[in-house]
CSV table of C-alpha atoms in Angstrom, one decimal:
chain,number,residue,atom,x,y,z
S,297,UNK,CA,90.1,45.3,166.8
S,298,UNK,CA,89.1,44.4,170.5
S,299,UNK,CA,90.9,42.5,172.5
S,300,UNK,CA,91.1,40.2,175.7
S,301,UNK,CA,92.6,42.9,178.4
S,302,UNK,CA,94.7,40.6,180.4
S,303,UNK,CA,97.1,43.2,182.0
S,304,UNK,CA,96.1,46.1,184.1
S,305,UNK,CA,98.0,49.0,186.5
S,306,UNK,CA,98.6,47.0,189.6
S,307,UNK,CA,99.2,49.9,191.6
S,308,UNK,CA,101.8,48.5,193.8
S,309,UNK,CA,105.3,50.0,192.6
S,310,UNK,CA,105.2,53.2,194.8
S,311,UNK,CA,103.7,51.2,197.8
S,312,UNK,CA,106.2,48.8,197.7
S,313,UNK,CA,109.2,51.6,198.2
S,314,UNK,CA,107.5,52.6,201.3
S,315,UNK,CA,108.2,51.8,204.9
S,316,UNK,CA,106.0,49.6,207.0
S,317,UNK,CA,104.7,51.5,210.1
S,318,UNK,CA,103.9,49.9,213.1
S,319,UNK,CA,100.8,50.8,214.1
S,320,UNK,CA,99.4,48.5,217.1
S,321,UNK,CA,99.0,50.5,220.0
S,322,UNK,CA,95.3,51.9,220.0
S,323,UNK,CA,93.7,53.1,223.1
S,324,UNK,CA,90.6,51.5,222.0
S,325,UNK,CA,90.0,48.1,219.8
S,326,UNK,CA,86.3,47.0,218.1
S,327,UNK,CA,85.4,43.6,217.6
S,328,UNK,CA,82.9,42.8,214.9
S,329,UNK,CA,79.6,40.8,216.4
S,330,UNK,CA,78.9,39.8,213.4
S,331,UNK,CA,80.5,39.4,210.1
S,332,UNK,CA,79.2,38.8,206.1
S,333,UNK,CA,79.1,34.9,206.6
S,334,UNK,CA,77.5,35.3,210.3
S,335,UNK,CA,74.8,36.9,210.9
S,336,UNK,CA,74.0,36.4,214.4
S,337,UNK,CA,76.7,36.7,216.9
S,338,UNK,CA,76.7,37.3,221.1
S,339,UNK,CA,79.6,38.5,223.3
S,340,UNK,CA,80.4,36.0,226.7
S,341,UNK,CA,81.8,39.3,228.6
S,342,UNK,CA,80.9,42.0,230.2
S,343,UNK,CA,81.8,45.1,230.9
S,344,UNK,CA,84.1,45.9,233.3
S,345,UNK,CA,85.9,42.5,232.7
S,346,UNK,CA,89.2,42.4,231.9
S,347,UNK,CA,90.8,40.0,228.9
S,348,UNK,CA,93.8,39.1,227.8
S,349,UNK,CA,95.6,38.4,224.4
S,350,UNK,CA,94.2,35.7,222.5
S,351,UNK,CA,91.1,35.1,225.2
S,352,UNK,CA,87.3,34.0,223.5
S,353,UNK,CA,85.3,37.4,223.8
S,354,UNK,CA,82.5,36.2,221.9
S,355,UNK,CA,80.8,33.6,219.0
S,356,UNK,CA,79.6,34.8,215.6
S,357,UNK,CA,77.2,32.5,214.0
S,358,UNK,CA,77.1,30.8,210.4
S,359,UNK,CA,74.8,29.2,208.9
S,360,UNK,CA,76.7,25.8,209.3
S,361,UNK,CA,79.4,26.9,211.6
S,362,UNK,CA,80.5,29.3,214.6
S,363,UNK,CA,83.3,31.0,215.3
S,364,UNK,CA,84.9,32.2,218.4
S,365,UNK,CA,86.0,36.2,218.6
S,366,UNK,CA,89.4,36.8,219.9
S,367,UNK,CA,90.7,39.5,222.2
S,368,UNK,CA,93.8,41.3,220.3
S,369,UNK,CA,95.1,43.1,223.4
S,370,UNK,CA,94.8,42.8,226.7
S,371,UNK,CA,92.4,45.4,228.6
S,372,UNK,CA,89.2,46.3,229.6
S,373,UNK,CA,85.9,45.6,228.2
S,374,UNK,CA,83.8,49.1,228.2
S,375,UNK,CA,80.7,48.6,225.9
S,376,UNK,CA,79.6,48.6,222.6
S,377,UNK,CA,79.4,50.6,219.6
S,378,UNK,CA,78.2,50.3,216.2
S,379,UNK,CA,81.3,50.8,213.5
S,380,UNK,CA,81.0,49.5,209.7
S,381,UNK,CA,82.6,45.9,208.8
S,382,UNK,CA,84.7,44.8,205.8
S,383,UNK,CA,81.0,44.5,204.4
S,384,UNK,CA,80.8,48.4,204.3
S,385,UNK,CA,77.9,47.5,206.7
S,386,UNK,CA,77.1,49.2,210.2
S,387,UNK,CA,77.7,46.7,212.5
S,388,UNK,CA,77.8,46.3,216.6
S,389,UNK,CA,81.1,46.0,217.9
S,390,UNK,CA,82.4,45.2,221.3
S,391,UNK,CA,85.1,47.1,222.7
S,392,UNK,CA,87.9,46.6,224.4
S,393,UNK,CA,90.4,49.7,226.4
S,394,UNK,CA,93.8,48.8,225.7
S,395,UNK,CA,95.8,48.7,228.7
S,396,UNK,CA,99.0,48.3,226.9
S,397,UNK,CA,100.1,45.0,228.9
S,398,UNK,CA,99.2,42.6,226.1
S,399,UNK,CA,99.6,39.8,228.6
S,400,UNK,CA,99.0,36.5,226.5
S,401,UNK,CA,95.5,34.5,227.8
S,402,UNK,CA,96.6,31.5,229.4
S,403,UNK,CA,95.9,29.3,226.7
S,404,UNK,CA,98.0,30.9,224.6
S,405,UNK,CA,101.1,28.2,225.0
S,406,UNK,CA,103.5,27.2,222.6
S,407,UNK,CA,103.8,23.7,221.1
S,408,UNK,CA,106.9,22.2,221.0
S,409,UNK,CA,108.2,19.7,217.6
S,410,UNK,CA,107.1,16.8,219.5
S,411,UNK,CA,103.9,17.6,219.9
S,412,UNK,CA,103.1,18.9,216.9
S,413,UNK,CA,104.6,15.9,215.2
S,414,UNK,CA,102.0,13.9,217.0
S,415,UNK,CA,98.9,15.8,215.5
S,416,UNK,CA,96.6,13.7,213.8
S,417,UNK,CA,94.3,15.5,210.9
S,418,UNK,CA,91.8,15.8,213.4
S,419,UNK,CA,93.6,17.7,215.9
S,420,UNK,CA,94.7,20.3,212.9
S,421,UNK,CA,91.3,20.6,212.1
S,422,UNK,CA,90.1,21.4,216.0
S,423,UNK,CA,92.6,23.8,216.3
S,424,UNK,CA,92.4,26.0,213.1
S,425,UNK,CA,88.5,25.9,213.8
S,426,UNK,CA,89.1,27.1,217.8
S,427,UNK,CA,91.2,29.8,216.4
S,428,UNK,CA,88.3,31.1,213.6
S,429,UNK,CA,90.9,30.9,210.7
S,430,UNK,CA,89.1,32.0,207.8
S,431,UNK,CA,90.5,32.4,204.0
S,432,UNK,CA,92.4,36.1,204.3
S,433,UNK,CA,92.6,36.4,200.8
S,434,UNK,CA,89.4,37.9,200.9
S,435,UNK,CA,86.9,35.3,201.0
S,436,UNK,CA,86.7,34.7,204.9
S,437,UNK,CA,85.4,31.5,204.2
S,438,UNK,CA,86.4,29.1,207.1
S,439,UNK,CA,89.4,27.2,206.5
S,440,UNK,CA,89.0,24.5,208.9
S,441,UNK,CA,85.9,23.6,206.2
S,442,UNK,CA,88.6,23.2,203.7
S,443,UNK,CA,90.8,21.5,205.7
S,444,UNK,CA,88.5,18.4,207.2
S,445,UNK,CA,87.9,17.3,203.5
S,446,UNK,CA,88.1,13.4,203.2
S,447,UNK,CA,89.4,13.7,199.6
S,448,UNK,CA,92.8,12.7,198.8
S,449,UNK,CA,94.9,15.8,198.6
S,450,UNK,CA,98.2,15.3,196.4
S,451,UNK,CA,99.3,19.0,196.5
S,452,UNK,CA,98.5,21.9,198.6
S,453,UNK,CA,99.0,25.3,197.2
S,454,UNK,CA,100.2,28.5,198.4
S,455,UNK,CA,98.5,31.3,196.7
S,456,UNK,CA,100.8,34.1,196.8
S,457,UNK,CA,99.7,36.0,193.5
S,458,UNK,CA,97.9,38.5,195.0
S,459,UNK,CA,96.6,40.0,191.7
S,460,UNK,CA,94.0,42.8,193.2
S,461,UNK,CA,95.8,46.3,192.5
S,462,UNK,CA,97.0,48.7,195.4
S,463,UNK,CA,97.6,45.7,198.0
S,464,UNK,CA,100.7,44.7,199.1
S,465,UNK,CA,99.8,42.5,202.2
S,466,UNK,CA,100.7,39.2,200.6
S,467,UNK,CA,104.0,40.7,199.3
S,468,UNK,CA,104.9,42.1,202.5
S,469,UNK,CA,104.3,39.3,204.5
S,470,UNK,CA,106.0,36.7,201.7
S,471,UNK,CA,109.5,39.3,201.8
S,472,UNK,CA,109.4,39.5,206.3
S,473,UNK,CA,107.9,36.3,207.3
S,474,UNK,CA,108.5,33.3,204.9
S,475,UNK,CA,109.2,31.0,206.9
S,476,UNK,CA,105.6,31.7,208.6
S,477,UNK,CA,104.2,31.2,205.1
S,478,UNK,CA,106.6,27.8,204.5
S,479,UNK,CA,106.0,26.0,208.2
S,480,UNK,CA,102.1,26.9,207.9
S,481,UNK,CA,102.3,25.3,203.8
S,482,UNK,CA,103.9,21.8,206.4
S,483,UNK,CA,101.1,22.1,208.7
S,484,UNK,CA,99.0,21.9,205.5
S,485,UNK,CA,100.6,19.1,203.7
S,486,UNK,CA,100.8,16.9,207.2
S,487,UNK,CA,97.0,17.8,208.0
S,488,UNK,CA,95.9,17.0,204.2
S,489,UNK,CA,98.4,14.6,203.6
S,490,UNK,CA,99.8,16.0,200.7
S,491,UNK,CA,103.3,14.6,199.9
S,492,UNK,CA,103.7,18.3,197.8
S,493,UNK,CA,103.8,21.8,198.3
S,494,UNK,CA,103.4,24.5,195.7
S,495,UNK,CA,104.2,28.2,196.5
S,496,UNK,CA,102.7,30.4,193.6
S,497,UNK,CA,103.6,33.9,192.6
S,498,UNK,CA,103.9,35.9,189.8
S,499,UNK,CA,106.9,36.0,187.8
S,500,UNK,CA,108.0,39.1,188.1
S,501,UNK,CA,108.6,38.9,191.9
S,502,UNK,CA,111.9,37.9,191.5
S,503,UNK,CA,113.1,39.2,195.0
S,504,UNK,CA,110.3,37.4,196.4
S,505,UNK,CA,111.3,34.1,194.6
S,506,UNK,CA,115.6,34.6,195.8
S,507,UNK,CA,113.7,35.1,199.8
S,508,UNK,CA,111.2,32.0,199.4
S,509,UNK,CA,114.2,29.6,197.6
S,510,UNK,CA,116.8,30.8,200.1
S,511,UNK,CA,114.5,30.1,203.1
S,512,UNK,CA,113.4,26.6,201.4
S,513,UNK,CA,116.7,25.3,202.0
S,514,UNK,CA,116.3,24.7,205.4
S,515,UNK,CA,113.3,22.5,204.6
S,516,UNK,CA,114.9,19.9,202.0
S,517,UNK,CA,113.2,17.1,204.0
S,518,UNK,CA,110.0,18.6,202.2
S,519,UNK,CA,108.6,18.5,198.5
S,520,UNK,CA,107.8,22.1,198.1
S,521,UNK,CA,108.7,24.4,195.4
S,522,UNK,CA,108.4,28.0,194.1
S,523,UNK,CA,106.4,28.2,190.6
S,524,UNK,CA,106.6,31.6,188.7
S,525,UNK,CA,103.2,32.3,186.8
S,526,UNK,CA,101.7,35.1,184.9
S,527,UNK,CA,101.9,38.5,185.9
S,528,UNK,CA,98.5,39.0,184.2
S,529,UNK,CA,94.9,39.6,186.5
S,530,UNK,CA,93.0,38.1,187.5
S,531,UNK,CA,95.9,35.4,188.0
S,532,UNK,CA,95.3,35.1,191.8
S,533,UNK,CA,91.4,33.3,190.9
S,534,UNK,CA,92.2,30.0,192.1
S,535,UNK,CA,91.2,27.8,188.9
S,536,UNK,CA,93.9,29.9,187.1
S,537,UNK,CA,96.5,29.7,189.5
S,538,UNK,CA,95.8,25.9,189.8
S,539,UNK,CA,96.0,25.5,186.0
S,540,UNK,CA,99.0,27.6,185.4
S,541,UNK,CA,100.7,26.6,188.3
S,542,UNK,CA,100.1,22.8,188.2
S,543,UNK,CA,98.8,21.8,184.6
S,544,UNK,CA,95.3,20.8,186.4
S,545,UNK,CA,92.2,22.2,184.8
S,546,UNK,CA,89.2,22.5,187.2
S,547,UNK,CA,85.8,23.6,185.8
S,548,UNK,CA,84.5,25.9,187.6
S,549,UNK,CA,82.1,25.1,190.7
S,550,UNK,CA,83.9,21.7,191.4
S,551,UNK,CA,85.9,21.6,194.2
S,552,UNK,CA,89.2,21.7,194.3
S,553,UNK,CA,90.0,18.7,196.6
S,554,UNK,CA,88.3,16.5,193.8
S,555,UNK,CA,91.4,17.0,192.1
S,556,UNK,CA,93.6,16.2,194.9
S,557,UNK,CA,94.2,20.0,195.7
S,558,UNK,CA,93.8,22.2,198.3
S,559,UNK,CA,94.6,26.0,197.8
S,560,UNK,CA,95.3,28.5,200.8
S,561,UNK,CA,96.1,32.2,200.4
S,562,UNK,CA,99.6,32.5,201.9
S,563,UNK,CA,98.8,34.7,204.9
S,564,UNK,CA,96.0,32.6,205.2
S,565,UNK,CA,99.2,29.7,205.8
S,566,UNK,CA,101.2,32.1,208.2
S,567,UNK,CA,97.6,32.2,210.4
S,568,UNK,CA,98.3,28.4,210.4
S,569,UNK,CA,101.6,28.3,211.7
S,570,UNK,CA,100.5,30.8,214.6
S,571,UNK,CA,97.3,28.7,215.0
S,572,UNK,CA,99.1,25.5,215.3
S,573,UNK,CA,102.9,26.5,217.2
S,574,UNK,CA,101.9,29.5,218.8
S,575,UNK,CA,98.3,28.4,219.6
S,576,UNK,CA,97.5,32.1,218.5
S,577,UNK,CA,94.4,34.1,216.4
S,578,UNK,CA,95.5,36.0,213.7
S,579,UNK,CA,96.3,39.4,215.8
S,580,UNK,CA,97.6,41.6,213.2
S,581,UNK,CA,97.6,42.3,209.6
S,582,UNK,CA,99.6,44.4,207.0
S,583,UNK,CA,96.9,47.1,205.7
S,584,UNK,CA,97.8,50.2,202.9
S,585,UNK,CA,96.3,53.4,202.7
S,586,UNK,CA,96.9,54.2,198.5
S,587,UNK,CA,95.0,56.7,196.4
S,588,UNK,CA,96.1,60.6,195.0
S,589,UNK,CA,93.0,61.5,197.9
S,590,UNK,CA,95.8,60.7,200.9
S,591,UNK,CA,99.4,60.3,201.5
S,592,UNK,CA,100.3,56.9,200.8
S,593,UNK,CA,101.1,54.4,203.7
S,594,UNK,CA,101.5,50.5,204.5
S,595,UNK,CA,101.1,49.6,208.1
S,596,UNK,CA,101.0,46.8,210.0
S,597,UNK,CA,98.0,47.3,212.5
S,598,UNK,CA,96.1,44.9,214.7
S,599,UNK,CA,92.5,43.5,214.3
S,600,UNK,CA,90.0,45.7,215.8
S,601,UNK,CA,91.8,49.1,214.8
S,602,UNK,CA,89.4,51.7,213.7
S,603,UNK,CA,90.7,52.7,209.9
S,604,UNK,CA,89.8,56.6,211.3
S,605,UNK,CA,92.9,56.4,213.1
S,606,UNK,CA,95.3,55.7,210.5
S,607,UNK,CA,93.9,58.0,208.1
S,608,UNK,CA,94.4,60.5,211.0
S,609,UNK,CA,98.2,58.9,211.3
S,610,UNK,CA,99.1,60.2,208.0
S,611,UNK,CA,97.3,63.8,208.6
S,612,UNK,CA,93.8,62.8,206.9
S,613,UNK,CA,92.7,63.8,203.2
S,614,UNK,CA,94.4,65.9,200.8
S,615,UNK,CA,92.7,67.9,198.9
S,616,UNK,CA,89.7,68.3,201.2
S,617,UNK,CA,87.8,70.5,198.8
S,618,UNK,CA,87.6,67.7,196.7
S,619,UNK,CA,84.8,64.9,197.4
S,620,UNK,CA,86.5,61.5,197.9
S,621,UNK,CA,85.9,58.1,196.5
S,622,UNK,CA,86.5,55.2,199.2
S,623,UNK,CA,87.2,52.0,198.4
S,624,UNK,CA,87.7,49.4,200.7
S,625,UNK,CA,89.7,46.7,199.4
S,626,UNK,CA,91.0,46.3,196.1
S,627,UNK,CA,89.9,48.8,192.9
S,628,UNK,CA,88.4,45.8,190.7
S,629,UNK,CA,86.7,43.6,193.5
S,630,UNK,CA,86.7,45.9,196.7
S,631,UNK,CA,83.8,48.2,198.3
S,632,UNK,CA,82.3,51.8,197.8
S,633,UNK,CA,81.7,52.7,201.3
S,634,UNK,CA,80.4,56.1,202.4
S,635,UNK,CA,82.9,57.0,205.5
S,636,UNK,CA,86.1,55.6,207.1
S,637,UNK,CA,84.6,54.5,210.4
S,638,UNK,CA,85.5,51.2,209.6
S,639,UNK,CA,86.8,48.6,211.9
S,640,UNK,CA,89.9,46.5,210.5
S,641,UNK,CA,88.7,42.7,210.3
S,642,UNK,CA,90.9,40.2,208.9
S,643,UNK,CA,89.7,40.2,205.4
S,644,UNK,CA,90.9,44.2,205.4
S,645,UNK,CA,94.0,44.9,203.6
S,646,UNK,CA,93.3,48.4,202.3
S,647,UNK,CA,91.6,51.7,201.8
S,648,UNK,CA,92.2,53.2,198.5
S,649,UNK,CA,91.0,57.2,198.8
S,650,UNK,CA,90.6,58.9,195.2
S,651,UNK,CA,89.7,62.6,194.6
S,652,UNK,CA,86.2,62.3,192.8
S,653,UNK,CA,86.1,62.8,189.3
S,654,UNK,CA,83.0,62.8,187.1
S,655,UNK,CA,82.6,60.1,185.1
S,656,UNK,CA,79.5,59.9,182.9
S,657,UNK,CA,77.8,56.7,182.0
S,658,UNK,CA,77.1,56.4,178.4
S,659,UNK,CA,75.1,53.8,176.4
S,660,UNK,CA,76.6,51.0,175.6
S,661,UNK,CA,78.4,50.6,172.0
S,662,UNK,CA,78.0,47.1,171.6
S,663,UNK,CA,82.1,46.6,171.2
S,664,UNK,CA,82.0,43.2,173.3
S,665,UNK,CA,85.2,44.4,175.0
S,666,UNK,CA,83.3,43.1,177.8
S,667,UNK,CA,82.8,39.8,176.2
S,668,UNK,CA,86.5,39.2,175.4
S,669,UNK,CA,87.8,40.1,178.4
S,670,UNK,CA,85.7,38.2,181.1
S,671,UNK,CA,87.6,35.2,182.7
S,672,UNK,CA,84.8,33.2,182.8
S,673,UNK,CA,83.2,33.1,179.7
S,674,UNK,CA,79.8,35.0,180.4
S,675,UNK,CA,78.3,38.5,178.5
S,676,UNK,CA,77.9,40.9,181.3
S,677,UNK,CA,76.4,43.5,179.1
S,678,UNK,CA,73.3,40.7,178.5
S,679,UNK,CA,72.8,39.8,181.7
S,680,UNK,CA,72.7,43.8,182.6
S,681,UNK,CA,70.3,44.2,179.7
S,682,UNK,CA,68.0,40.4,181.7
S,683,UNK,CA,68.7,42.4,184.9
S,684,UNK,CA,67.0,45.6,183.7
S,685,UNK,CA,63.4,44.0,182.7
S,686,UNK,CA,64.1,41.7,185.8
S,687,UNK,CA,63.9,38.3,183.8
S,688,UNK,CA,65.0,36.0,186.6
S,689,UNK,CA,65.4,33.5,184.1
S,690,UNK,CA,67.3,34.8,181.5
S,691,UNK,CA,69.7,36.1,183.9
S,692,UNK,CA,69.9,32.7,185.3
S,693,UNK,CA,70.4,31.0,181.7
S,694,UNK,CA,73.4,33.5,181.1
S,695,UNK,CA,75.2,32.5,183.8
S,696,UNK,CA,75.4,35.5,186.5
S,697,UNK,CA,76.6,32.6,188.8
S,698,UNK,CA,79.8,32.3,187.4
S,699,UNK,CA,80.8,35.5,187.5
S,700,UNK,CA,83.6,35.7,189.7
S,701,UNK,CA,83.3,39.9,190.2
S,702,UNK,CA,86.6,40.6,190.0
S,703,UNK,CA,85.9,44.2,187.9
S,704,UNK,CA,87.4,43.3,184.6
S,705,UNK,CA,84.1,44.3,182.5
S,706,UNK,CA,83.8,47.2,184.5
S,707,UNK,CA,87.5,48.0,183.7
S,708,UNK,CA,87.0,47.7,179.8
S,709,UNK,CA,84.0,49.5,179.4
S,710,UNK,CA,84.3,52.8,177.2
S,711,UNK,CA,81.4,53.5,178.4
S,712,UNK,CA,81.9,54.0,181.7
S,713,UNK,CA,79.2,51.3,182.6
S,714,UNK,CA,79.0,49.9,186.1
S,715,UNK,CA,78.8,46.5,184.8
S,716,UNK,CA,80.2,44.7,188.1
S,717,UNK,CA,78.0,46.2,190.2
S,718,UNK,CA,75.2,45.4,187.6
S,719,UNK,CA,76.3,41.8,188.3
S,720,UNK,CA,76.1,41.6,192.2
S,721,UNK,CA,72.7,43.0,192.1
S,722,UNK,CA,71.7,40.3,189.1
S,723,UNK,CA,73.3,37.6,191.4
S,724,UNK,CA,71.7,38.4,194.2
S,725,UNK,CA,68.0,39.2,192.3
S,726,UNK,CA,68.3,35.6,190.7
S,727,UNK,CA,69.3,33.7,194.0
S,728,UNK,CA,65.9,35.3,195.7
């Protein structure tokens, strides 16, 4: 009999045994022009001009909003190149020579209790947006949008499930920098004004829970609490973290501050806390290297690293008879791309490198494991068969929108089928 697959090899046992490296010294950084949610973008340097930490190099533009690019060292500005984004895309990127200095831009100022205790909403939501904060749990989508919301906002939670296999960023960060993740959560709450805070990870993370509790105590003053939830995937999708964590049942497509709730990926938070008391961009990121196509690594590296050099860091491929499979991001929702010339954004949080094997796509055997096991309800293998005769309509009727892509039908599949790739390319047929 099939059955809904709920639990999956997370990949994260043997990464979390391993030592972070520090990796935030290269020669050379590359900044993105452009990103997946803006498409146009111009520099405001030149070359030959020096920046500091922290300074404005550049704008990229949205479709409703811009955001400022930061410097992440101090240095000189020699030119452009074109390097790939988190998109797997070839993208122009300005770059900057490290000259190892990493003297702080002078707007880069610390605020003291005081002032930050005299923020008003508004000034939380100028200074995330200055800073180009965007969701780092993958979606990039700008969090001062999410912030300015003129609902009434009861709870704010901290996403800290991280449910994608073969990342640890979220983990690393919740175990070293808590009270990052717990000061940013306050920012939150006073900007929202949310009387409640909600940290949410899974429940087997118990020596995550012991460092998050033991921190908490030196924030009693506050209504904020650890919840344990399901270890299954995909936990980390908002609605289910919402429900599971708070009782609240969202449908999907509403938004979340309709319910009085605001959820924030938790490194997304920490960005916060830098934002607002350090007046900083997010600078640096913890990234993993994972797959049996490389020796196995967690780093923390700074935005604008090219991902060549940490694959040269840990003596490049193994194996390198063997054609590679390169995934950037997670295995269920990341990105095929082609080569490793990819520069690190703030979305980026691993490369997973696997030794090609040959799997071949058979029919389909009509066993609905696809069915059972989607999270949102929808029959991928119909909206494949819609997607194949190009019937606009039909795919539209079956509900391609809520498809969340997070890999599950893919995973089931005996039949090898590429169903989740299937799916972006109905998605993006039926929205032309």
């Amino acid at each position: 009999m099939i059955e809904k697959t709920r639990f999956i090899p997370d990949g994260k046992k043997e990464l979390k045994k391993l030592p972070i490296i520090n990796y935030t010294d290269s020669k050379y950084l590359y900044y993105p022009v452009t990103s997946s949610r803006c498409a146009d973008g111009e520099t405001c340097v030149r070359g030959g001009q020096f920046v500091k930490v922290g300074e404005v190099i550049g704008t990229r533009k949205g479709a409703f909003f811009e955001q400022p690019m930061h410097a992440t060292v101090s240095g000189e500005v020699v030119g452009t190149e074109k390097h790939m984004d988190q998109s797997g895309k070839s993208v122009d990127c300005l770059i900057v020579k490290n000259d190892f200095k990493y003297e702080l831009h002078k707007t880069i100022k610390d605020r003291t209790d005081e002032e930050i205790n005299a923020l008003t909403k508004e000034d939380f939501v100028s200074i995330v947006r200055e800073k180009s904060l965007v969701g780092l749990g993958g979606s990039a989508f700008p969090t001062y949008i999410k912030l300015s919301t003129k609902d009434k906002i009861d709870v704010v939670v901290a996403n800290g499930v991280e449910c994608e296999p073969n990342l640890i960023s979220d983990y690393a960060l919740m175990l070293t920098n808590p009270k990052a993740i717990i000061e940013g959560l306050i920012y939150a709450m006073k900007a929202s004004g949310a009387k409640k805070g909600i940290i949410a990870i899974k429940k087997k993370y118990k020596e995550i829970d012991e460092r998050l509790s033991f921190e908490l105590r030196e924030y009693s003053d506050y209504d904020i609490e650890v919840v344990k939830i399901g270890n299954f995937y995909p936990q980390g999708w908002e609605i289910l973290t919402i429900k599971n964590a708070l009782g609240i049942k969202i449908p999907q497509g509403e938004l979340l501050s309709k319910y009085g709730v605001l959820n924030f990926n938790v490194s997304t938070l920490a960005s916060i806390f830098a934002a607002v008391k350090h007046n900083l961009p997010v600078l640096e990121r913890y990234i993993s290297l994972s797959g049996d196509g490389i020796t196995n690594q967690n780093f923390r590296a700074r935005i604008g690293t090219l991902m060549t050099e940490l694959v040269e860091s840990v003596g490049g491929y193994k194996d390198i008879e063997i054609p590679k499979v390169l995934i950037l991001g997670g295995p269920m929702m990341g990105v095929n791309v082609s080569q490793d010339d990819i520069v690190m954004t703030h979305t980026t949080t691993s490369l997973i490198v696997q030794n090609q094997v040959d799997l071949h796509e058979e029919p389909c055997i009509h066993c609905a494991s696809c069915v059972y096991s989607c999270p949102v309800g929808i029959q991928p293998v119909q909206i494949m068969n819609a997607y194949k005769t190009r019937d606009k309509d039909m795919i539209k009727h079956l509900g391609i929108n809520k498809c969340i892509e997070c890999g599950l039908c893919s995973f089931v599949c005996p039949s090898k089928i590429h169903l989740t790739e299937t799916m972006r390319k109905a998605k993006r047929f039926a929205s032309k």
